[in-house]
Amino acid sequence: MYYIKEEFQQLKADAHAEYQSQPKPTKAEALDFFWYNVGCAGKLIFKEKEIIVFAFLQLVCIGLGYYLWVQVLNWIPEEVWESAKNEDGATPADVVLWVWSFVCVGITTYPLGLLTACMGAAHFLHESGQESTVAKCLKIVFSRAWPLWVFSWIDGWWTVNRIVDRLPSKKNKTSRSQKLLKEAIYQAWKLATLGVLPALIVGRSVTDSCKDSLCMVQTRFKALIKLRVAYVTICWFFGIASYVGAVLMVPVIFEQMRNENDMYVFYSFVGVSMLVALFFIQVIFRPIYILSSCRIYSNYLRENKIQVQLPAVSKFSSSLVALLILMIGVGMVFLYRDELGISALLATPYK
């Protein structure tokens, strides 16, 4: 796992340098390119309808993962939140919340990563003239479960942190220039990894996947950046709509906050607004984004005469054991948090 992480860290560093040196398209140019890809990807989606099944299952995974995460907020007494409101330090509750968040992202990204890869597998099966089914797609991606999970976990954790960083906060003392740099590094990572997922699906090693993806950025930057800018623009639109929806629910939220844990109620309502926005992103636009990146990668393979073969038979993956251990650990915390002393930690106010 450490080796895989190191490969992705190097890819991030190389990609940022490439991202900074290249011109960026306007949003209008990017959206025009995206709508062109809607036609190409749309034909495949209507023919291979299991792609929509994978998209819906992704939404379910995110919803369940969010529900699991928000439970810890209900275990933290209101006085703890009040004690830390105007302080810069961290309470024991903050540490527990950080660990809980990291584990929840890990558990959620296991099925999420595999389901995203299944969309790509449907593309490659169709391209090779084979019948694409749910079972065939799962067999292909399950044999690549470990690298897909580590990649999805790293990517998911960074995405969650970027979303949190973008939210308005009185405690956030980061300068505008630092925020712009963080955003540029993040977008460079997203751009650079557009080829990682399809490369892993077709059986390339982690090292070769990173090399292929970086080479794609260098030789097909214009197509990739347009795809990325368009997708980000669409996500921002629905993200703002979700934020507005949450604001409109404020009167209802305040009504519920009178006799209950404020943070738990607030984030529960925000989660509803978020999932409505994610429905459009995950079910409609993300499949187009993933399939378009796979199509660009397929063209890259043909032009560079790289021969690949889809994994034919899935193997038992020890990643399932690791996932099971994580889930058992979460279950133990959920059921025995008082006996384990976690409830006492969560109730410790800032001093």
GROMACS .gro file of C-alpha atoms in nm:
model
  351
    1MET     CA    1   0.000   0.000   0.000
    2TYR     CA    2   0.287   0.240   0.082
    3TYR     CA    3   0.443   0.172  -0.260
    4ILE     CA    4   0.117   0.258  -0.434
    5LYS     CA    5   0.085   0.581  -0.235
    6GLU     CA    6   0.440   0.684  -0.327
    7GLU     CA    7   0.369   0.634  -0.697
    8PHE     CA    8   0.063   0.857  -0.676
    9GLN     CA    9   0.255   1.123  -0.480
   10GLN     CA   10   0.517   1.139  -0.756
   11LEU     CA   11   0.246   1.162  -1.019
   12LYS     CA   12   0.092   1.456  -0.831
   13ALA     CA   13   0.424   1.642  -0.826
   14ASP     CA   14   0.493   1.585  -1.197
   15ALA     CA   15   0.139   1.675  -1.298
   16HIS     CA   16   0.137   2.007  -1.113
   17ALA     CA   17   0.443   2.124  -1.308
   18GLU     CA   18   0.278   2.023  -1.637
   19TYR     CA   19  -0.053   2.182  -1.537
   20GLN     CA   20   0.109   2.516  -1.454
   21SER     CA   21   0.298   2.535  -1.784
   22GLN     CA   22   0.002   2.478  -2.016
   23PRO     CA   23  -0.268   2.727  -2.133
   24LYS     CA   24  -0.619   2.673  -1.998
   25PRO     CA   25  -0.938   2.678  -2.210
   26THR     CA   26  -1.235   2.903  -2.140
   27LYS     CA   27  -1.540   2.748  -1.974
   28ALA     CA   28  -1.735   2.791  -2.298
   29GLU     CA   29  -1.473   2.594  -2.496
   30ALA     CA   30  -1.465   2.325  -2.229
   31LEU     CA   31  -1.844   2.290  -2.218
   32ASP     CA   32  -1.860   2.264  -2.600
   33PHE     CA   33  -1.611   1.978  -2.584
   34PHE     CA   34  -1.806   1.813  -2.303
   35TRP     CA   35  -2.136   1.826  -2.495
   36TYR     CA   36  -1.959   1.659  -2.788
   37ASN     CA   37  -1.858   1.377  -2.554
   38VAL     CA   38  -2.217   1.349  -2.428
   39GLY     CA   39  -2.315   1.207  -2.766
   40CYS     CA   40  -2.032   0.952  -2.771
   41ALA     CA   41  -2.079   0.839  -2.412
   42GLY     CA   42  -2.458   0.858  -2.431
   43LYS     CA   43  -2.472   0.597  -2.708
   44LEU     CA   44  -2.275   0.354  -2.493
   45ILE     CA   45  -2.485   0.425  -2.183
   46PHE     CA   46  -2.810   0.352  -2.369
   47LYS     CA   47  -2.662   0.033  -2.513
   48GLU     CA   48  -2.493  -0.088  -2.193
   49LYS     CA   49  -2.756   0.002  -1.933
   50GLU     CA   50  -2.557  -0.154  -1.647
   51ILE     CA   51  -2.358   0.170  -1.646
   52ILE     CA   52  -2.664   0.347  -1.502
   53VAL     CA   53  -2.692   0.071  -1.241
   54PHE     CA   54  -2.332   0.137  -1.136
   55ALA     CA   55  -2.404   0.511  -1.120
   56PHE     CA   56  -2.709   0.463  -0.895
   57LEU     CA   57  -2.516   0.227  -0.669
   58GLN     CA   58  -2.244   0.491  -0.635
   59LEU     CA   59  -2.504   0.739  -0.513
   60VAL     CA   60  -2.629   0.484  -0.259
   61CYS     CA   61  -2.270   0.427  -0.136
   62ILE     CA   62  -2.215   0.800  -0.086
   63GLY     CA   63  -2.546   0.832   0.098
   64LEU     CA   64  -2.468   0.542   0.332
   65GLY     CA   65  -2.112   0.668   0.386
   66TYR     CA   66  -2.241   1.014   0.476
   67TYR     CA   67  -2.501   0.864   0.711
   68LEU     CA   68  -2.228   0.664   0.884
   69TRP     CA   69  -2.004   0.970   0.917
   70VAL     CA   70  -2.272   1.201   1.055
   71GLN     CA   71  -2.349   0.962   1.343
   72VAL     CA   72  -2.038   1.071   1.534
   73LEU     CA   73  -2.171   1.428   1.546
   74ASN     CA   74  -2.465   1.305   1.752
   75TRP     CA   75  -2.225   1.160   2.010
   76ILE     CA   76  -2.054   1.494   2.077
   77PRO     CA   77  -2.235   1.702   2.344
   78GLU     CA   78  -2.339   2.055   2.253
   79GLU     CA   79  -2.116   2.209   2.522
   80VAL     CA   80  -1.807   2.064   2.351
   81TRP     CA   81  -1.892   2.245   2.027
   82GLU     CA   82  -1.954   2.565   2.224
   83SER     CA   83  -1.621   2.539   2.410
   84ALA     CA   84  -1.425   2.511   2.084
   85LYS     CA   85  -1.618   2.770   1.886
   86ASN     CA   86  -1.373   3.056   1.933
   87GLU     CA   87  -1.055   2.856   1.990
   88ASP     CA   88  -0.785   2.753   1.745
   89GLY     CA   89  -0.674   2.439   1.928
   90ALA     CA   90  -0.811   2.088   1.889
   91THR     CA   91  -1.024   1.900   2.139
   92PRO     CA   92  -1.009   1.520   2.182
   93ALA     CA   93  -1.339   1.521   1.993
   94ASP     CA   94  -1.164   1.677   1.693
   95VAL     CA   95  -0.908   1.395   1.688
   96VAL     CA   96  -1.178   1.126   1.712
   97LEU     CA   97  -1.378   1.302   1.440
   98TRP     CA   98  -1.070   1.315   1.212
   99VAL     CA   99  -0.999   0.941   1.256
  100TRP     CA  100  -1.369   0.855   1.212
  101SER     CA  101  -1.386   1.065   0.894
  102PHE     CA  102  -1.074   0.903   0.748
  103VAL     CA  103  -1.207   0.552   0.814
  104CYS     CA  104  -1.554   0.638   0.679
  105VAL     CA  105  -1.397   0.767   0.357
  106GLY     CA  106  -1.193   0.445   0.334
  107ILE     CA  107  -1.496   0.221   0.376
  108THR     CA  108  -1.705   0.424   0.130
  109THR     CA  109  -1.437   0.446  -0.139
  110TYR     CA  110  -1.394   0.068  -0.161
  111PRO     CA  111  -1.728   0.005  -0.336
  112LEU     CA  112  -1.721   0.352  -0.490
  113GLY     CA  113  -1.387   0.290  -0.661
  114LEU     CA  114  -1.492  -0.050  -0.789
  115LEU     CA  115  -1.822   0.082  -0.923
  116THR     CA  116  -1.646   0.369  -1.103
  117ALA     CA  117  -1.404   0.117  -1.253
  118CYS     CA  118  -1.700  -0.095  -1.362
  119MET     CA  119  -1.817   0.192  -1.584
  120GLY     CA  120  -1.476   0.192  -1.750
  121ALA     CA  121  -1.480  -0.187  -1.779
  122ALA     CA  122  -1.810  -0.162  -1.971
  123HIS     CA  123  -1.637   0.072  -2.217
  124PHE     CA  124  -1.341  -0.162  -2.274
  125LEU     CA  125  -1.564  -0.469  -2.306
  126HIS     CA  126  -1.777  -0.292  -2.565
  127GLU     CA  127  -1.469  -0.170  -2.750
  128SER     CA  128  -1.324  -0.522  -2.770
  129GLY     CA  129  -1.651  -0.657  -2.908
  130GLN     CA  130  -1.744  -0.849  -2.593
  131GLU     CA  131  -2.079  -0.850  -2.417
  132SER     CA  132  -2.082  -0.618  -2.119
  133THR     CA  133  -2.267  -0.741  -1.811
  134VAL     CA  134  -2.264  -0.651  -1.441
  135ALA     CA  135  -2.093  -0.981  -1.357
  136LYS     CA  136  -1.821  -0.940  -1.623
  137CYS     CA  137  -1.745  -0.584  -1.517
  138LEU     CA  138  -1.719  -0.685  -1.151
  139LYS     CA  139  -1.485  -0.974  -1.235
  140ILE     CA  140  -1.251  -0.742  -1.423
  141VAL     CA  141  -1.229  -0.473  -1.156
  142PHE     CA  142  -1.224  -0.705  -0.856
  143SER     CA  143  -0.891  -0.846  -0.971
  144ARG     CA  144  -0.756  -0.489  -0.939
  145ALA     CA  145  -0.925  -0.417  -0.606
  146TRP     CA  146  -0.617  -0.314  -0.404
  147PRO     CA  147  -0.476  -0.042  -0.633
  148LEU     CA  148  -0.828   0.081  -0.713
  149TRP     CA  149  -0.909   0.108  -0.342
  150VAL     CA  150  -0.587   0.286  -0.246
  151PHE     CA  151  -0.624   0.527  -0.539
  152SER     CA  152  -0.992   0.594  -0.458
  153TRP     CA  153  -0.916   0.639  -0.087
  154ILE     CA  154  -0.639   0.894  -0.152
  155ASP     CA  155  -0.851   1.073  -0.410
  156GLY     CA  156  -1.165   1.064  -0.195
  157TRP     CA  157  -0.988   1.191   0.118
  158TRP     CA  158  -0.831   1.479  -0.072
  159THR     CA  159  -1.166   1.565  -0.233
  160VAL     CA  160  -1.341   1.573   0.105
  161ASN     CA  161  -1.072   1.800   0.249
  162ARG     CA  162  -1.090   2.035  -0.051
  163ILE     CA  163  -1.468   2.064  -0.011
  164VAL     CA  164  -1.426   2.147   0.359
  165ASP     CA  165  -1.151   2.403   0.281
  166ARG     CA  166  -1.379   2.580   0.035
  167LEU     CA  167  -1.654   2.632   0.292
  168PRO     CA  168  -1.665   2.974   0.465
  169SER     CA  169  -1.505   2.961   0.810
  170LYS     CA  170  -1.399   3.223   1.067
  171LYS     CA  171  -1.109   3.001   1.175
  172ASN     CA  172  -0.967   2.971   0.824
  173LYS     CA  173  -0.668   3.207   0.816
  174THR     CA  174  -0.537   3.083   0.479
  175SER     CA  175  -0.444   3.365   0.241
  176ARG     CA  176  -0.604   3.392  -0.103
  177SER     CA  177  -0.275   3.305  -0.276
  178GLN     CA  178  -0.241   2.989  -0.066
  179LYS     CA  179  -0.600   2.892  -0.144
  180LEU     CA  180  -0.537   2.937  -0.517
  181LEU     CA  181  -0.220   2.729  -0.496
  182LYS     CA  182  -0.402   2.448  -0.312
  183GLU     CA  183  -0.679   2.453  -0.570
  184ALA     CA  184  -0.428   2.444  -0.857
  185ILE     CA  185  -0.245   2.145  -0.706
  186TYR     CA  186  -0.575   1.967  -0.651
  187GLN     CA  187  -0.696   2.027  -1.007
  188ALA     CA  188  -0.357   1.917  -1.141
  189TRP     CA  189  -0.394   1.591  -0.947
  190LYS     CA  190  -0.743   1.536  -1.086
  191LEU     CA  191  -0.622   1.605  -1.438
  192ALA     CA  192  -0.316   1.383  -1.403
  193THR     CA  193  -0.514   1.086  -1.274
  194LEU     CA  194  -0.769   1.081  -1.556
  195GLY     CA  195  -0.567   0.801  -1.714
  196VAL     CA  196  -0.496   0.607  -1.394
  197LEU     CA  197  -0.838   0.446  -1.360
  198PRO     CA  198  -0.866   0.314  -1.719
  199ALA     CA  199  -0.503   0.196  -1.706
  200LEU     CA  200  -0.565  -0.002  -1.387
  201ILE     CA  201  -0.880  -0.153  -1.537
  202VAL     CA  202  -0.695  -0.298  -1.836
  203GLY     CA  203  -0.433  -0.456  -1.612
  204ARG     CA  204  -0.148  -0.205  -1.621
  205SER     CA  205   0.072  -0.193  -1.310
  206VAL     CA  206   0.053   0.107  -1.077
  207THR     CA  207   0.385   0.239  -1.211
  208ASP     CA  208   0.277   0.200  -1.575
  209SER     CA  209  -0.065   0.349  -1.497
  210CYS     CA  210   0.097   0.661  -1.354
  211LYS     CA  211   0.336   0.683  -1.653
  212ASP     CA  212   0.050   0.639  -1.901
  213SER     CA  213  -0.161   0.902  -1.726
  214LEU     CA  214   0.122   1.156  -1.715
  215CYS     CA  215   0.203   1.088  -2.080
  216MET     CA  216  -0.164   1.147  -2.164
  217VAL     CA  217  -0.147   1.484  -1.990
  218GLN     CA  218   0.164   1.576  -2.189
  219THR     CA  219   0.034   1.463  -2.530
  220ARG     CA  220  -0.341   1.517  -2.494
  221PHE     CA  221  -0.351   1.809  -2.255
  222LYS     CA  222  -0.604   2.008  -2.456
  223ALA     CA  223  -0.867   1.733  -2.459
  224LEU     CA  224  -0.813   1.639  -2.093
  225ILE     CA  225  -0.818   1.994  -1.959
  226LYS     CA  226  -1.138   2.072  -2.150
  227LEU     CA  227  -1.300   1.761  -2.007
  228ARG     CA  228  -1.186   1.848  -1.655
  229VAL     CA  229  -1.282   2.218  -1.671
  230ALA     CA  230  -1.629   2.134  -1.804
  231TYR     CA  231  -1.689   1.871  -1.534
  232VAL     CA  232  -1.567   2.106  -1.258
  233THR     CA  233  -1.796   2.382  -1.390
  234ILE     CA  234  -2.095   2.148  -1.380
  235CYS     CA  235  -2.004   2.029  -1.029
  236TRP     CA  236  -1.967   2.388  -0.908
  237PHE     CA  237  -2.310   2.473  -1.048
  238PHE     CA  238  -2.479   2.190  -0.861
  239GLY     CA  239  -2.262   2.254  -0.555
  240ILE     CA  240  -2.385   2.614  -0.537
  241ALA     CA  241  -2.742   2.493  -0.593
  242SER     CA  242  -2.696   2.251  -0.303
  243TYR     CA  243  -2.562   2.533  -0.083
  244VAL     CA  244  -2.861   2.754  -0.171
  245GLY     CA  245  -3.093   2.462  -0.093
  246ALA     CA  246  -2.930   2.421   0.248
  247VAL     CA  247  -2.974   2.795   0.317
  248LEU     CA  248  -3.343   2.774   0.226
  249MET     CA  249  -3.380   2.492   0.478
  250VAL     CA  250  -3.231   2.702   0.760
  251PRO     CA  251  -3.571   2.789   0.917
  252VAL     CA  252  -3.660   2.419   0.932
  253ILE     CA  253  -3.313   2.335   1.067
  254PHE     CA  254  -3.341   2.595   1.345
  255GLU     CA  255  -3.682   2.458   1.438
  256GLN     CA  256  -3.533   2.110   1.481
  257MET     CA  257  -3.229   2.242   1.667
  258ARG     CA  258  -3.428   2.354   1.968
  259ASN     CA  259  -3.420   2.025   2.152
  260GLU     CA  260  -3.157   1.822   1.971
  261ASN     CA  261  -2.783   1.816   1.897
  262ASP     CA  262  -2.736   2.121   1.675
  263MET     CA  263  -2.445   1.993   1.466
  264TYR     CA  264  -2.604   1.654   1.404
  265VAL     CA  265  -2.934   1.807   1.290
  266PHE     CA  266  -2.761   2.070   1.076
  267TYR     CA  267  -2.541   1.821   0.887
  268SER     CA  268  -2.828   1.576   0.849
  269PHE     CA  269  -3.033   1.838   0.667
  270VAL     CA  270  -2.733   1.955   0.465
  271GLY     CA  271  -2.680   1.592   0.361
  272VAL     CA  272  -3.027   1.582   0.206
  273SER     CA  273  -2.955   1.890  -0.006
  274MET     CA  274  -2.615   1.749  -0.100
  275LEU     CA  275  -2.755   1.414  -0.212
  276VAL     CA  276  -3.011   1.584  -0.438
  277ALA     CA  277  -2.727   1.767  -0.615
  278LEU     CA  278  -2.517   1.449  -0.625
  279PHE     CA  279  -2.803   1.265  -0.795
  280PHE     CA  280  -2.757   1.479  -1.106
  281ILE     CA  281  -2.377   1.470  -1.090
  282GLN     CA  282  -2.332   1.098  -1.019
  283VAL     CA  283  -2.612   0.957  -1.233
  284ILE     CA  284  -2.599   1.191  -1.534
  285PHE     CA  285  -2.265   1.367  -1.567
  286ARG     CA  286  -2.009   1.146  -1.394
  287PRO     CA  287  -2.066   0.844  -1.624
  288ILE     CA  288  -2.002   1.073  -1.923
  289TYR     CA  289  -1.686   1.204  -1.756
  290ILE     CA  290  -1.552   0.855  -1.678
  291LEU     CA  291  -1.641   0.708  -2.019
  292SER     CA  292  -1.486   1.007  -2.198
  293SER     CA  293  -1.158   0.964  -2.009
  294CYS     CA  294  -1.159   0.593  -2.097
  295ARG     CA  295  -1.216   0.676  -2.465
  296ILE     CA  296  -0.921   0.919  -2.462
  297TYR     CA  297  -0.708   0.651  -2.296
  298SER     CA  298  -0.811   0.394  -2.560
  299ASN     CA  299  -0.697   0.634  -2.832
  300TYR     CA  300  -0.369   0.680  -2.646
  301LEU     CA  301  -0.313   0.302  -2.637
  302ARG     CA  302  -0.381   0.264  -3.009
  303GLU     CA  303  -0.156   0.552  -3.112
  304ASN     CA  304   0.132   0.423  -2.898
  305LYS     CA  305   0.069   0.060  -3.004
  306ILE     CA  306   0.041  -0.055  -2.642
  307GLN     CA  307  -0.116  -0.400  -2.620
  308VAL     CA  308  -0.339  -0.468  -2.319
  309GLN     CA  309  -0.568  -0.752  -2.222
  310LEU     CA  310  -0.860  -0.728  -1.985
  311PRO     CA  311  -0.825  -0.954  -1.679
  312ALA     CA  312  -1.029  -1.265  -1.760
  313VAL     CA  313  -1.085  -1.413  -1.415
  314SER     CA  314  -1.120  -1.235  -1.082
  315LYS     CA  315  -0.909  -1.356  -0.793
  316PHE     CA  316  -0.968  -1.347  -0.421
  317SER     CA  317  -0.845  -1.013  -0.295
  318SER     CA  318  -0.706  -0.960   0.054
  319SER     CA  319  -0.854  -0.611   0.027
  320LEU     CA  320  -1.186  -0.767   0.129
  321VAL     CA  321  -1.028  -0.885   0.453
  322ALA     CA  322  -0.892  -0.534   0.517
  323LEU     CA  323  -1.234  -0.385   0.443
  324LEU     CA  324  -1.400  -0.634   0.677
  325ILE     CA  325  -1.156  -0.547   0.957
  326LEU     CA  326  -1.232  -0.178   0.911
  327MET     CA  327  -1.606  -0.243   0.917
  328ILE     CA  328  -1.579  -0.458   1.231
  329GLY     CA  329  -1.376  -0.182   1.396
  330VAL     CA  330  -1.641   0.076   1.308
  331GLY     CA  331  -1.913  -0.157   1.435
  332MET     CA  332  -1.730  -0.203   1.767
  333VAL     CA  333  -1.695   0.173   1.809
  334PHE     CA  334  -2.062   0.222   1.719
  335LEU     CA  335  -2.187  -0.038   1.971
  336TYR     CA  336  -1.931  -0.010   2.253
  337ARG     CA  337  -1.819   0.352   2.241
  338ASP     CA  338  -1.904   0.400   2.611
  339GLU     CA  339  -1.708   0.093   2.723
  340LEU     CA  340  -1.413   0.184   2.501
  341GLY     CA  341  -1.391   0.531   2.655
  342ILE     CA  342  -1.466   0.705   2.326
  343SER     CA  343  -1.779   0.873   2.459
  344ALA     CA  344  -1.573   1.024   2.742
  345LEU     CA  345  -1.321   1.160   2.491
  346LEU     CA  346  -1.598   1.308   2.279
  347ALA     CA  347  -1.740   1.480   2.589
  348THR     CA  348  -1.408   1.645   2.682
  349PRO     CA  349  -1.441   2.022   2.619
  350TYR     CA  350  -1.167   2.254   2.495
  351LYS     CA  351  -0.943   2.387   2.775
   0.00000   0.00000   0.00000
